[in-house]
Amino acid sequence: MRTESGSAGVLVAAIAVALVWANVDDAGYERLWATELGLHVGGWSLAFDLRTWVNSGLMTLFFLVVGLEARRELDLGDLRDRRRFVLPMAAGVAGMLVPVAIYLAVNRGGPGAHGWGVAMSTDTALALGLLALVGRNVPEQVRVFLLTVFVVDDLVALVVIAVAYSESIEVMPLLAAIAVFGLLLGLRTLRVRSGAVYAPVCLLLWYCMLRSGVDPVVAGLAIGLTATAYTPARTALEAASGLFKLFREQPTVELARSASLGLTRTLSPNDRLQRMYHPWSSYVIVPLFGLANAGIPIDGAFLSRAFTSPVTLGVLAGYVLGKPVAVAGASWLVTRVSGGRVRPGVGWAAVLGSGTIAGIGFTVSLLIASLAFTGDQLAEAKVGVLAAAALASALTWVVFRVTAMLPKPRRLRALLGEAEALVDLIPAVDVSADHVRGAAEASVTIVEYGDFQCPYCGQAEPAVRELLADADLRYVWRHLPLTDVHPQAQLAAEAAEAAAAQGAFWPMHDLLLDHQDELKPADLVGYAERLGLDRERFHEDLIRHEHAGRIAQDVESADLSGVGGTPTFFINGVRHYGAYDIGTLKAAVKVARARAVIGRPIAPAPGGRSPT
């Protein structure tokens, strides 16, 4: 959220600079962006003005990031349950059709009617950034809901650009682009991972799309959607650590390269590409796009004309009225028709807030405006887009401010809703088999997969102990000894189980994490003596590996739950992807408890009527 709000601030600053620049020196502003930049090799050339390079060149990388985020939601987010795609798809499509219908109604029969695409698409990145600013303390689930709804928005918007706003489509370059995309899919099927192989193929795809007459930014989204997302597999991590050990034993250039490649390959293509391009997209490309396109000479006469223009009014009404009505209405309709089996992953206040913030349509809107309009109409469309963004942000602030004033049970229900979260933990906690600490009937359960020799588990332990001061929380430890990097972890885990056989699992657990550098067999036996355990029985259990099977069960559950490293936390069965400092964990626990509270019956209000 900090990244998104920060990048939103940079973009807003770029828009402000463009507006000031265009009003101080409009001729200089236009002259810079009209400067031609080209590549000439023999008789072949590729030359455009700077604005085109930004809009059709750099923005391809922006849509690559959009595609990567969409694919991550499909692979790891709520959309991995494909049934949950029905409501976001309906809300996303309605969120485009209703604003377009409003725009066409305002511009019916007028010269601006062909610019209907300007009122259609939400700028997901800017909307998420401003949501972080105007919707402070809004749960992460609201951000996820907004992202999943407008995955559809981005996909359809680029189809519209390709079909409706491409002047003349050349068939042969388009067929070549399809063939190149097929080659890209073939490389992925063959598990080719080298960026040096993919880069020229992706550039060729962009060039073929450019020559076809279809805006080449479509190539970025298509490439992003092919990049699969997954958490690193434990076997891959073990293989990577083996390569590092070889380098440690013989530090040569060849083994250094091998170890480096091995570490990189454990990450999904999606993760690697996002880490590479997301900062550039957020802090360089999108602000440059704003700087190149938001400059409009403004005076009183122009504003008076613009705010009576059907183009400006159509864009404004489409975004500010159409988006919230469409998102909330489509979500309600799907919930009603499905009998509640398909419902938003958040509460209705959050749905409405997502609809209002969806009225921010900067990036794709200005891209379509530059394709559909010129001259005064282009300036009027830009005014409509900018005014809609300001009004949408203000409306979103009002929605969440009013929600914050509700009594706590109603506020939680309004923000989080009643949809069940997808469970990642396999198997569920079993109090008869798992090691459980805390209240048996607690509303929040934290499961940690840990390794007694892992320094990161040691760093997380103070936060866990602070959390255990919460009387309405229980904590479960499951073993995941990473024997490839922590050779003493397996025996330490067996020592904890040997202590558990004598009723002292948690005292031994605490001792092991307090002495992570002292886990030799003699140390473990010393800890057993310190705890007053039967030394001979404890020692015999270690020698015979009596409890190795119990640890293997935990390792198997880690594999089933997609856990590759330690520490990994699950909160009420949902994997926690954030940091594990006390502040982050407390925030996650707070949301989990709120969801648990929503699931409990609420006492009727006076008069016997339910408060809902």
Coordinates of C-alpha atoms in Angstrom, one line a residue:
M1 CA 0.0 0.0 0.0
R2 CA 2.9 2.3 0.7
T3 CA 4.3 1.7 -2.7
E4 CA 0.9 2.4 -4.4
S5 CA 0.2 5.5 -2.4
G6 CA 3.8 6.8 -3.1
S7 CA 3.5 6.1 -6.8
A8 CA 0.1 7.8 -6.9
G9 CA 1.7 10.9 -5.3
V10 CA 4.4 10.9 -8.0
L11 CA 1.7 10.6 -10.7
V12 CA -0.4 13.4 -9.3
A13 CA 2.7 15.6 -9.1
A14 CA 3.5 14.8 -12.8
I15 CA -0.1 15.8 -13.7
A16 CA 0.3 19.1 -11.8
V17 CA 3.6 19.9 -13.5
A18 CA 2.1 19.1 -16.9
L19 CA -0.9 21.5 -16.2
V20 CA 1.4 24.3 -15.0
W21 CA 3.8 23.8 -17.9
A22 CA 1.1 23.8 -20.5
N23 CA -0.3 27.0 -19.1
V24 CA 3.0 28.8 -18.7
D25 CA 4.5 27.7 -22.1
D26 CA 2.1 25.7 -24.2
A27 CA 4.2 26.1 -27.3
G28 CA 7.3 24.7 -25.5
Y29 CA 5.3 21.9 -24.0
E30 CA 4.0 20.7 -27.3
R31 CA 7.3 21.3 -29.1
L32 CA 9.1 18.9 -26.7
W33 CA 6.6 16.1 -27.0
A34 CA 6.5 16.5 -30.8
T35 CA 10.2 16.0 -31.1
E36 CA 11.0 13.1 -33.4
L37 CA 13.1 10.2 -32.1
G38 CA 13.9 7.3 -34.4
L39 CA 16.1 4.4 -35.2
H40 CA 17.4 4.1 -38.8
V41 CA 19.3 1.1 -40.1
G42 CA 20.0 1.2 -43.9
G43 CA 16.6 1.6 -45.6
W44 CA 14.7 0.5 -42.5
S45 CA 13.5 3.1 -40.0
L46 CA 11.3 3.3 -36.9
A47 CA 10.6 6.9 -36.0
F48 CA 7.9 8.6 -33.8
D49 CA 7.5 11.7 -31.8
L50 CA 8.3 11.5 -28.0
R51 CA 4.6 11.4 -27.0
T52 CA 4.0 8.3 -29.2
W53 CA 7.1 6.6 -27.8
V54 CA 5.6 7.1 -24.4
N55 CA 2.0 6.2 -25.2
S56 CA 2.7 3.2 -27.4
G57 CA 6.2 2.2 -26.3
L58 CA 6.8 2.7 -22.6
M59 CA 3.1 2.1 -21.8
T60 CA 3.5 -1.5 -23.1
L61 CA 5.5 -2.1 -20.0
F62 CA 2.8 -0.6 -17.8
F63 CA 0.3 -3.1 -19.4
L64 CA 2.8 -5.9 -18.9
V65 CA 2.6 -5.2 -15.1
V66 CA -1.2 -5.1 -15.3
G67 CA -1.1 -8.5 -17.0
L68 CA 1.3 -9.8 -14.4
E69 CA -1.0 -8.7 -11.5
A70 CA -4.0 -10.2 -13.2
R71 CA -2.2 -13.5 -13.7
R72 CA -1.1 -13.5 -10.0
E73 CA -4.7 -13.1 -8.9
L74 CA -5.7 -16.0 -11.2
D75 CA -2.9 -18.3 -9.8
L76 CA -2.6 -17.3 -6.2
G77 CA -5.4 -14.9 -5.3
D78 CA -9.2 -15.4 -4.8
L79 CA -9.6 -16.0 -8.5
R80 CA -7.8 -19.3 -8.3
D81 CA -11.3 -20.6 -7.4
R82 CA -12.7 -19.9 -10.8
R83 CA -16.3 -19.7 -9.5
R84 CA -15.2 -16.5 -7.8
F85 CA -14.5 -15.0 -11.1
V86 CA -18.3 -14.7 -12.0
L87 CA -19.0 -11.7 -9.8
P88 CA -15.8 -9.7 -10.6
M89 CA -16.4 -10.4 -14.3
A90 CA -20.0 -9.2 -14.1
A91 CA -19.1 -6.1 -12.1
G92 CA -16.2 -5.3 -14.4
V93 CA -18.2 -5.6 -17.6
A94 CA -21.1 -3.6 -16.1
G95 CA -18.6 -1.0 -14.9
M96 CA -17.7 -0.5 -18.5
L97 CA -21.1 -0.8 -20.2
V98 CA -23.1 1.5 -18.0
P99 CA -20.6 4.5 -18.2
V100 CA -20.4 4.0 -22.0
A101 CA -24.2 4.0 -22.2
I102 CA -24.3 7.2 -20.1
Y103 CA -21.7 8.8 -22.4
L104 CA -23.6 7.9 -25.5
A105 CA -26.8 9.2 -24.0
V106 CA -25.2 12.6 -23.4
N107 CA -23.5 12.7 -26.8
R108 CA -26.3 11.0 -28.9
G109 CA -26.0 12.2 -32.5
G110 CA -23.2 14.6 -31.7
P111 CA -19.6 14.8 -33.1
G112 CA -18.1 13.4 -29.9
A113 CA -20.1 10.1 -29.9
H114 CA -17.3 8.1 -31.4
G115 CA -15.2 8.8 -28.2
W116 CA -17.3 6.6 -26.1
G117 CA -14.3 4.5 -25.1
V118 CA -12.9 7.4 -23.1
A119 CA -15.6 6.9 -20.4
M120 CA -15.0 3.2 -20.0
S121 CA -11.8 2.1 -18.3
T122 CA -10.6 2.5 -14.7
D123 CA -7.0 3.3 -14.0
T124 CA -6.4 0.5 -11.6
A125 CA -3.0 1.5 -10.5
L126 CA -4.0 5.1 -9.7
A127 CA -7.3 4.0 -8.1
L128 CA -5.4 1.7 -5.8
G129 CA -2.9 4.4 -4.9
L130 CA -5.6 7.0 -4.1
L131 CA -7.6 4.4 -2.3
A132 CA -4.6 4.1 0.1
L133 CA -4.8 7.9 0.6
V134 CA -8.5 8.6 0.9
G135 CA -9.5 5.2 2.4
R136 CA -7.1 5.0 5.3
N137 CA -7.5 1.9 7.6
V138 CA -9.5 0.2 4.8
P139 CA -8.8 -3.6 4.9
E140 CA -6.5 -5.2 2.4
Q141 CA -9.5 -7.2 1.1
V142 CA -11.0 -4.0 -0.4
R143 CA -7.9 -3.5 -2.5
V144 CA -8.0 -7.1 -3.6
F145 CA -11.7 -6.8 -4.6
L146 CA -11.0 -3.7 -6.6
L147 CA -8.1 -5.4 -8.4
T148 CA -10.0 -8.5 -9.3
V149 CA -13.0 -6.5 -10.6
F150 CA -10.9 -4.3 -12.8
V151 CA -8.7 -7.1 -14.2
V152 CA -11.7 -7.6 -16.6
D153 CA -11.8 -3.8 -17.2
D154 CA -8.2 -3.8 -18.4
L155 CA -8.6 -6.8 -20.6
V156 CA -11.8 -5.4 -22.3
A157 CA -10.3 -1.9 -22.6
L158 CA -7.3 -3.2 -24.7
V159 CA -9.7 -5.3 -26.9
V160 CA -11.6 -2.1 -27.5
I161 CA -8.4 -0.2 -28.4
A162 CA -7.4 -3.0 -30.7
V163 CA -10.8 -3.3 -32.5
A164 CA -12.5 0.1 -32.3
Y165 CA -9.6 2.6 -32.2
S166 CA -7.2 1.0 -34.6
E167 CA -7.4 3.0 -37.9
S168 CA -6.4 0.4 -40.5
I169 CA -5.5 -3.1 -39.6
E170 CA -2.9 -4.9 -41.8
V171 CA -3.7 -8.6 -41.9
M172 CA -0.2 -10.0 -42.5
P173 CA 1.6 -8.2 -39.6
L174 CA -1.3 -9.2 -37.4
L175 CA -1.0 -12.9 -38.4
A176 CA 2.8 -12.6 -37.8
A177 CA 2.0 -11.2 -34.3
I178 CA -0.2 -14.2 -33.6
A179 CA 2.6 -16.5 -34.8
V180 CA 5.1 -14.8 -32.6
F181 CA 2.8 -15.0 -29.6
G182 CA 2.4 -18.8 -30.3
L183 CA 6.2 -19.0 -30.3
L184 CA 6.2 -17.3 -26.9
L185 CA 3.7 -19.8 -25.5
G186 CA 5.9 -22.6 -27.0
L187 CA 8.9 -21.3 -25.2
R188 CA 7.0 -21.3 -21.9
T189 CA 5.7 -24.9 -22.5
L190 CA 9.3 -26.0 -23.1
R191 CA 10.2 -24.3 -19.7
V192 CA 12.7 -21.9 -21.3
R193 CA 13.5 -19.4 -18.5
S194 CA 16.3 -17.2 -20.1
G195 CA 15.3 -13.6 -20.4
A196 CA 17.8 -13.3 -23.3
V197 CA 15.6 -15.7 -25.3
Y198 CA 12.3 -14.0 -24.4
A199 CA 13.4 -10.4 -24.9
P200 CA 13.8 -10.5 -28.7
V201 CA 10.6 -12.5 -29.1
C202 CA 8.7 -9.9 -27.1
L203 CA 10.2 -7.0 -29.0
L204 CA 9.3 -8.8 -32.3
L205 CA 5.7 -9.2 -31.0
W206 CA 5.5 -5.5 -30.1
Y207 CA 6.8 -4.5 -33.6
C208 CA 4.4 -6.8 -35.4
M209 CA 1.5 -5.3 -33.4
L210 CA 2.7 -1.9 -34.3
R211 CA 2.9 -2.6 -38.0
S212 CA -0.5 -4.3 -37.9
G213 CA -2.2 -1.0 -36.9
V214 CA -3.3 -2.4 -33.6
D215 CA -2.0 -0.4 -30.7
P216 CA 1.1 -2.3 -29.5
V217 CA 0.3 -1.9 -25.8
V218 CA -1.9 -4.9 -26.2
A219 CA 1.3 -7.0 -26.5
G220 CA 2.3 -6.0 -23.0
L221 CA -0.9 -7.3 -21.5
A222 CA -0.7 -10.6 -23.5
I223 CA 2.9 -11.2 -22.4
G224 CA 2.0 -10.5 -18.7
L225 CA -0.9 -13.0 -18.8
T226 CA 1.5 -15.8 -19.9
A227 CA 3.8 -15.4 -16.8
T228 CA 2.7 -18.0 -14.3
A229 CA 2.8 -17.2 -10.5
Y230 CA 3.5 -19.7 -7.8
T231 CA 5.3 -19.9 -4.5
P232 CA 8.8 -21.5 -4.5
A233 CA 8.7 -25.3 -4.1
R234 CA 10.7 -26.8 -1.3
T235 CA 12.4 -29.2 -3.7
A236 CA 13.5 -26.3 -5.9
L237 CA 14.8 -24.4 -2.8
E238 CA 16.7 -27.5 -1.7
A239 CA 18.3 -27.8 -5.1
A240 CA 19.3 -24.1 -5.0
S241 CA 20.9 -24.4 -1.6
G242 CA 22.9 -27.4 -3.0
L243 CA 24.3 -25.3 -5.7
F244 CA 25.3 -22.6 -3.2
K245 CA 27.1 -25.3 -1.1
L246 CA 29.1 -26.3 -4.2
F247 CA 30.1 -22.7 -4.7
R248 CA 31.0 -22.4 -0.9
E249 CA 33.3 -25.4 -1.3
Q250 CA 34.8 -24.2 -4.5
P251 CA 34.2 -20.5 -5.2
T252 CA 34.7 -20.3 -9.0
V253 CA 33.1 -18.0 -11.5
E254 CA 31.2 -21.0 -13.1
L255 CA 29.8 -22.2 -9.8
A256 CA 28.9 -18.6 -8.8
R257 CA 26.9 -18.2 -12.0
S258 CA 25.3 -21.6 -11.5
A259 CA 24.3 -20.8 -7.9
S260 CA 22.9 -17.4 -8.9
L261 CA 20.8 -18.9 -11.7
G262 CA 19.6 -21.7 -9.3
L263 CA 18.4 -19.1 -6.8
T264 CA 16.6 -17.1 -9.4
R265 CA 14.9 -20.1 -10.9
T266 CA 13.1 -20.9 -7.6
L267 CA 11.0 -17.7 -8.1
S268 CA 8.1 -17.8 -10.5
P269 CA 8.4 -15.8 -13.8
N270 CA 5.6 -13.6 -12.6
D271 CA 7.4 -12.7 -9.4
R272 CA 10.7 -12.0 -11.1
L273 CA 9.1 -9.8 -13.8
Q274 CA 7.0 -7.9 -11.3
R275 CA 10.1 -7.2 -9.1
M276 CA 11.9 -5.9 -12.3
Y277 CA 9.2 -3.8 -13.9
H278 CA 6.8 -2.7 -11.1
P279 CA 9.0 0.1 -9.8
W280 CA 9.8 1.4 -13.3
S281 CA 6.1 1.3 -14.2
S282 CA 4.9 3.0 -11.0
Y283 CA 7.6 5.7 -10.6
V284 CA 8.8 6.4 -14.1
I285 CA 6.5 5.2 -17.0
V286 CA 3.1 6.2 -15.7
P287 CA 4.3 9.6 -14.4
L288 CA 6.0 10.2 -17.8
F289 CA 2.7 9.3 -19.4
G290 CA 0.9 11.9 -17.2
L291 CA 3.5 14.5 -18.0
A292 CA 3.1 13.9 -21.7
N293 CA -0.7 13.8 -21.9
A294 CA -2.2 15.9 -19.0
G295 CA -1.0 19.3 -20.2
I296 CA -4.1 21.4 -21.1
P297 CA -4.1 25.2 -21.5
I298 CA -6.8 26.4 -19.2
D299 CA -8.6 29.7 -18.9
G300 CA -12.1 30.8 -17.8
A301 CA -13.5 30.7 -21.3
F302 CA -12.2 27.2 -22.0
L303 CA -13.5 25.8 -18.7
S304 CA -16.9 27.4 -19.3
R305 CA -17.0 25.8 -22.7
A306 CA -15.7 22.5 -21.5
F307 CA -18.2 22.0 -18.7
T308 CA -21.0 22.6 -21.1
S309 CA -19.5 20.3 -23.7
P310 CA -21.2 16.9 -24.2
V311 CA -17.8 15.3 -24.3
T312 CA -16.7 16.6 -20.9
L313 CA -20.2 16.0 -19.3
G314 CA -20.4 12.5 -20.8
V315 CA -17.0 11.5 -19.4
L316 CA -17.8 13.0 -16.0
A317 CA -21.2 11.5 -15.7
G318 CA -20.0 8.1 -17.0
Y319 CA -17.3 7.9 -14.4
V320 CA -18.8 9.6 -11.3
L321 CA -22.3 8.1 -11.7
G322 CA -22.0 5.1 -13.9
K323 CA -19.1 3.3 -12.2
P324 CA -20.5 3.1 -8.7
V325 CA -24.0 2.3 -9.9
A326 CA -22.7 -0.4 -12.2
V327 CA -20.3 -2.1 -9.7
A328 CA -22.7 -2.1 -6.8
G329 CA -25.7 -3.0 -9.0
A330 CA -24.0 -5.9 -10.8
S331 CA -22.6 -7.2 -7.5
W332 CA -26.1 -7.1 -5.9
L333 CA -27.7 -8.7 -8.9
V334 CA -25.3 -11.6 -9.0
T335 CA -25.7 -12.2 -5.3
R336 CA -29.5 -12.1 -5.6
V337 CA -29.6 -14.4 -8.6
S338 CA -27.2 -16.9 -7.1
G339 CA -29.2 -17.0 -3.8
G340 CA -26.1 -15.7 -2.0
R341 CA -23.9 -18.5 -3.1
V342 CA -21.8 -16.0 -5.1
R343 CA -21.2 -12.8 -3.3
P344 CA -18.5 -10.1 -3.1
G345 CA -15.5 -10.9 -1.0
V346 CA -16.1 -7.7 0.9
G347 CA -19.0 -5.8 2.5
W348 CA -21.4 -3.6 0.7
A349 CA -19.8 -0.3 1.8
A350 CA -16.5 -1.6 0.4
V351 CA -18.3 -2.5 -2.9
L352 CA -19.7 1.0 -3.1
G353 CA -16.3 2.5 -2.2
S354 CA -14.7 0.4 -4.9
G355 CA -17.3 1.6 -7.4
T356 CA -16.7 5.3 -6.5
I357 CA -12.9 5.0 -6.7
A358 CA -13.3 3.2 -10.0
G359 CA -14.4 6.6 -11.4
I360 CA -10.6 7.3 -11.8
G361 CA -9.9 6.7 -15.4
F362 CA -6.6 8.3 -16.2
T363 CA -4.2 6.1 -18.1
V364 CA -6.3 4.1 -20.6
S365 CA -8.8 7.0 -20.9
L366 CA -6.2 9.5 -22.1
L367 CA -4.8 6.8 -24.3
I368 CA -8.2 6.3 -26.0
A369 CA -8.8 10.1 -26.0
S370 CA -5.6 10.6 -28.0
L371 CA -6.7 8.0 -30.5
A372 CA -10.3 9.2 -30.8
F373 CA -10.0 13.0 -30.6
T374 CA -7.9 16.0 -31.6
G375 CA -7.9 19.7 -30.9
D376 CA -10.7 21.1 -28.6
Q377 CA -12.4 17.7 -28.2
L378 CA -9.2 16.1 -26.9
A379 CA -8.8 18.9 -24.4
E380 CA -12.5 18.6 -23.3
A381 CA -12.1 14.8 -22.8
K382 CA -8.9 15.4 -20.7
V383 CA -10.8 17.9 -18.5
G384 CA -13.6 15.3 -18.0
V385 CA -11.1 12.6 -17.0
L386 CA -9.2 14.8 -14.6
A387 CA -12.4 16.3 -13.0
A388 CA -13.9 12.8 -12.7
A389 CA -10.7 11.6 -10.9
A390 CA -11.0 14.4 -8.4
L391 CA -14.8 13.9 -7.7
A392 CA -14.3 10.1 -7.5
S393 CA -11.6 10.5 -4.9
A394 CA -13.8 12.9 -2.9
L395 CA -16.8 10.5 -3.1
T396 CA -14.7 7.6 -2.0
W397 CA -13.5 9.5 1.0
V398 CA -17.1 10.3 2.0
V399 CA -18.2 6.6 1.6
F400 CA -15.4 5.3 3.9
R401 CA -15.8 8.3 6.3
V402 CA -19.5 7.5 6.8
T403 CA -18.7 3.8 7.2
A404 CA -16.1 4.6 9.9
M405 CA -18.9 6.3 11.9
L406 CA -21.0 3.1 12.1
P407 CA -21.1 1.0 15.3
K408 CA -18.3 -1.6 15.2
P409 CA -20.3 -4.8 14.3
R410 CA -22.0 -3.0 11.4
R411 CA -18.8 -1.3 10.3
L412 CA -17.0 -4.7 10.1
R413 CA -19.9 -6.3 8.2
A414 CA -20.0 -3.3 5.8
L415 CA -16.3 -3.5 5.1
L416 CA -15.6 -7.2 5.2
G417 CA -18.9 -8.8 4.2
E418 CA -19.8 -12.4 4.8
A419 CA -18.1 -14.4 2.1
E420 CA -15.8 -17.2 3.4
A421 CA -12.1 -16.8 2.8
L422 CA -10.4 -19.5 0.7
V423 CA -8.5 -21.8 3.0
D424 CA -4.9 -22.5 2.1
L425 CA -3.9 -24.7 5.1
I426 CA -4.0 -28.4 4.6
P427 CA -5.0 -30.2 6.8
A428 CA -6.9 -28.0 9.2
V429 CA -5.8 -27.6 12.8
D430 CA -6.5 -30.8 14.9
V431 CA -6.2 -30.1 18.6
S432 CA -5.7 -33.8 19.2
A433 CA -2.7 -34.0 16.9
D434 CA -1.3 -30.4 16.6
H435 CA 0.7 -28.5 19.3
V436 CA -1.7 -25.8 20.4
R437 CA -0.9 -22.9 22.7
G438 CA -3.6 -20.4 23.9
A439 CA -7.3 -20.5 24.3
A440 CA -8.9 -23.6 22.8
E441 CA -12.0 -21.6 21.6
A442 CA -10.1 -18.5 20.4
S443 CA -11.5 -16.7 17.3
V444 CA -8.1 -16.5 15.7
T445 CA -5.6 -19.4 15.1
I446 CA -2.1 -18.7 13.9
V447 CA -0.2 -21.7 12.4
E448 CA 3.5 -21.3 11.9
Y449 CA 5.7 -23.7 9.9
G450 CA 9.1 -23.3 11.5
D451 CA 12.6 -24.6 11.8
F452 CA 14.4 -24.4 15.2
Q453 CA 17.7 -23.5 13.5
C454 CA 16.2 -20.9 11.2
P455 CA 17.4 -17.4 12.2
Y456 CA 14.2 -15.9 10.7
C457 CA 12.1 -18.1 13.0
G458 CA 14.1 -16.7 15.9
Q459 CA 13.5 -13.2 14.7
A460 CA 9.7 -13.8 14.5
E461 CA 9.5 -15.5 17.9
P462 CA 9.3 -12.2 19.9
A463 CA 6.4 -11.1 17.8
V464 CA 4.7 -14.4 18.3
R465 CA 5.1 -14.2 22.1
E466 CA 3.7 -10.7 22.1
L467 CA 0.7 -11.9 20.1
L468 CA 0.1 -14.7 22.7
A469 CA -0.7 -12.1 25.3
D470 CA -4.0 -11.9 23.4
A471 CA -6.5 -14.1 25.3
D472 CA -8.5 -14.6 22.1
L473 CA -5.8 -16.2 20.1
R474 CA -4.2 -19.6 19.8
Y475 CA -1.0 -20.6 18.2
V476 CA 0.1 -23.8 16.5
W477 CA 3.7 -24.8 15.6
R478 CA 4.2 -27.3 12.8
H479 CA 7.7 -28.6 11.9
L480 CA 9.5 -27.8 8.7
P481 CA 13.2 -28.5 9.3
L482 CA 15.2 -27.3 6.3
T483 CA 17.9 -29.9 6.5
D484 CA 19.7 -28.7 3.4
V485 CA 20.6 -25.5 5.1
H486 CA 20.1 -26.3 8.8
P487 CA 21.8 -29.6 9.5
Q488 CA 20.7 -29.7 13.2
A489 CA 17.1 -28.7 12.6
Q490 CA 15.7 -32.3 12.1
L491 CA 17.2 -33.6 15.4
A492 CA 16.0 -30.4 17.2
A493 CA 12.5 -31.1 15.9
E494 CA 12.7 -34.7 17.1
A495 CA 13.9 -33.3 20.5
A496 CA 10.8 -31.2 20.7
E497 CA 8.6 -34.2 20.0
A498 CA 10.5 -36.3 22.5
A499 CA 9.8 -33.6 25.1
A500 CA 6.1 -33.6 24.0
A501 CA 6.0 -37.3 24.7
Q502 CA 6.8 -36.3 28.4
G503 CA 4.3 -33.3 28.4
A504 CA 6.9 -30.6 27.8
F505 CA 6.7 -29.5 24.1
W506 CA 6.3 -25.8 24.7
P507 CA 9.0 -25.4 27.3
M508 CA 11.4 -27.3 24.9
H509 CA 10.1 -25.2 22.0
D510 CA 11.0 -22.0 23.8
L511 CA 14.4 -23.3 24.8
L512 CA 15.3 -24.4 21.3
L513 CA 14.4 -21.0 19.8
D514 CA 16.3 -19.2 22.6
H515 CA 19.5 -21.3 21.8
Q516 CA 19.5 -21.7 18.0
D517 CA 23.3 -21.8 17.9
E518 CA 23.4 -24.7 20.5
L519 CA 21.5 -27.6 19.0
K520 CA 24.0 -30.4 19.2
P521 CA 22.9 -33.7 20.7
A522 CA 24.6 -33.0 24.0
D523 CA 22.9 -29.6 24.1
L524 CA 19.5 -31.2 23.5
V525 CA 20.0 -33.7 26.3
G526 CA 21.1 -30.9 28.6
Y527 CA 17.8 -29.0 27.8
A528 CA 15.9 -32.2 28.7
E529 CA 17.7 -32.3 32.1
R530 CA 17.0 -28.6 32.7
L531 CA 13.3 -29.3 32.2
G532 CA 13.3 -32.2 34.5
L533 CA 12.5 -34.8 31.9
D534 CA 13.5 -38.5 32.0
R535 CA 16.9 -38.2 30.5
E536 CA 17.3 -41.9 29.5
R537 CA 13.9 -42.0 27.8
F538 CA 14.6 -38.7 26.0
H539 CA 18.1 -39.8 24.8
E540 CA 16.7 -43.2 23.6
D541 CA 14.0 -41.4 21.6
L542 CA 16.6 -39.3 19.9
I543 CA 18.9 -42.3 19.1
R544 CA 16.0 -44.3 17.7
H545 CA 14.5 -41.3 15.8
E546 CA 11.2 -42.3 17.5
H547 CA 9.4 -39.2 16.4
A548 CA 10.7 -38.7 12.9
G549 CA 7.3 -39.9 11.5
R550 CA 5.5 -37.2 13.4
I551 CA 7.7 -34.6 11.8
A552 CA 7.3 -36.1 8.4
Q553 CA 3.6 -35.6 8.7
D554 CA 4.1 -31.9 9.3
V555 CA 6.5 -31.7 6.3
E556 CA 3.9 -33.4 4.2
S557 CA 1.3 -30.8 5.3
A558 CA 3.7 -28.0 4.4
D559 CA 4.0 -29.4 0.9
L560 CA 0.2 -29.7 0.5
S561 CA -0.1 -26.1 1.7
G562 CA 2.5 -24.8 -0.7
V563 CA 5.1 -23.9 2.0
G564 CA 8.7 -23.8 0.8
G565 CA 10.5 -21.8 3.5
T566 CA 10.3 -20.7 7.2
P567 CA 8.7 -19.0 8.9
T568 CA 5.4 -19.3 7.0
F569 CA 2.3 -18.2 8.8
F570 CA -1.4 -19.1 8.3
I571 CA -4.0 -17.0 10.0
N572 CA -7.4 -18.8 10.3
G573 CA -6.3 -21.1 7.5
V574 CA -5.4 -18.2 5.1
R575 CA -1.7 -17.9 4.1
H576 CA -0.1 -14.7 5.3
Y577 CA 2.1 -13.2 2.6
G578 CA 3.2 -10.1 4.4
A579 CA 6.1 -9.4 6.8
Y580 CA 6.1 -11.0 10.2
D581 CA 6.9 -8.0 12.4
I582 CA 4.5 -7.4 15.3
G583 CA 2.7 -4.5 13.6
T584 CA 2.0 -6.5 10.4
L585 CA 0.9 -9.6 12.2
K586 CA -1.4 -7.7 14.6
A587 CA -3.1 -6.0 11.6
A588 CA -3.6 -9.4 10.0
V589 CA -5.0 -10.8 13.2
K590 CA -7.3 -7.9 13.6
V591 CA -8.8 -8.5 10.1
A592 CA -9.1 -12.3 10.8
R593 CA -10.9 -11.6 14.1
A594 CA -13.2 -9.2 12.4
R595 CA -14.2 -11.8 9.9
A596 CA -14.7 -14.3 12.7
V597 CA -16.9 -11.9 14.5
I598 CA -19.0 -11.3 11.4
G599 CA -19.7 -15.0 11.3
R600 CA -21.2 -14.9 14.8
P601 CA -24.9 -14.0 15.3
I602 CA -25.5 -10.4 16.3
A603 CA -28.0 -9.6 19.0
P604 CA -31.3 -8.2 17.7
A605 CA -31.8 -4.5 18.0
P606 CA -34.6 -3.1 20.2
G607 CA -38.0 -4.1 18.8
G608 CA -36.8 -7.5 17.7
R609 CA -35.4 -6.4 14.3
S610 CA -32.0 -7.5 13.2
P611 CA -29.4 -4.7 13.0
T612 CA -28.6 -5.8 9.5

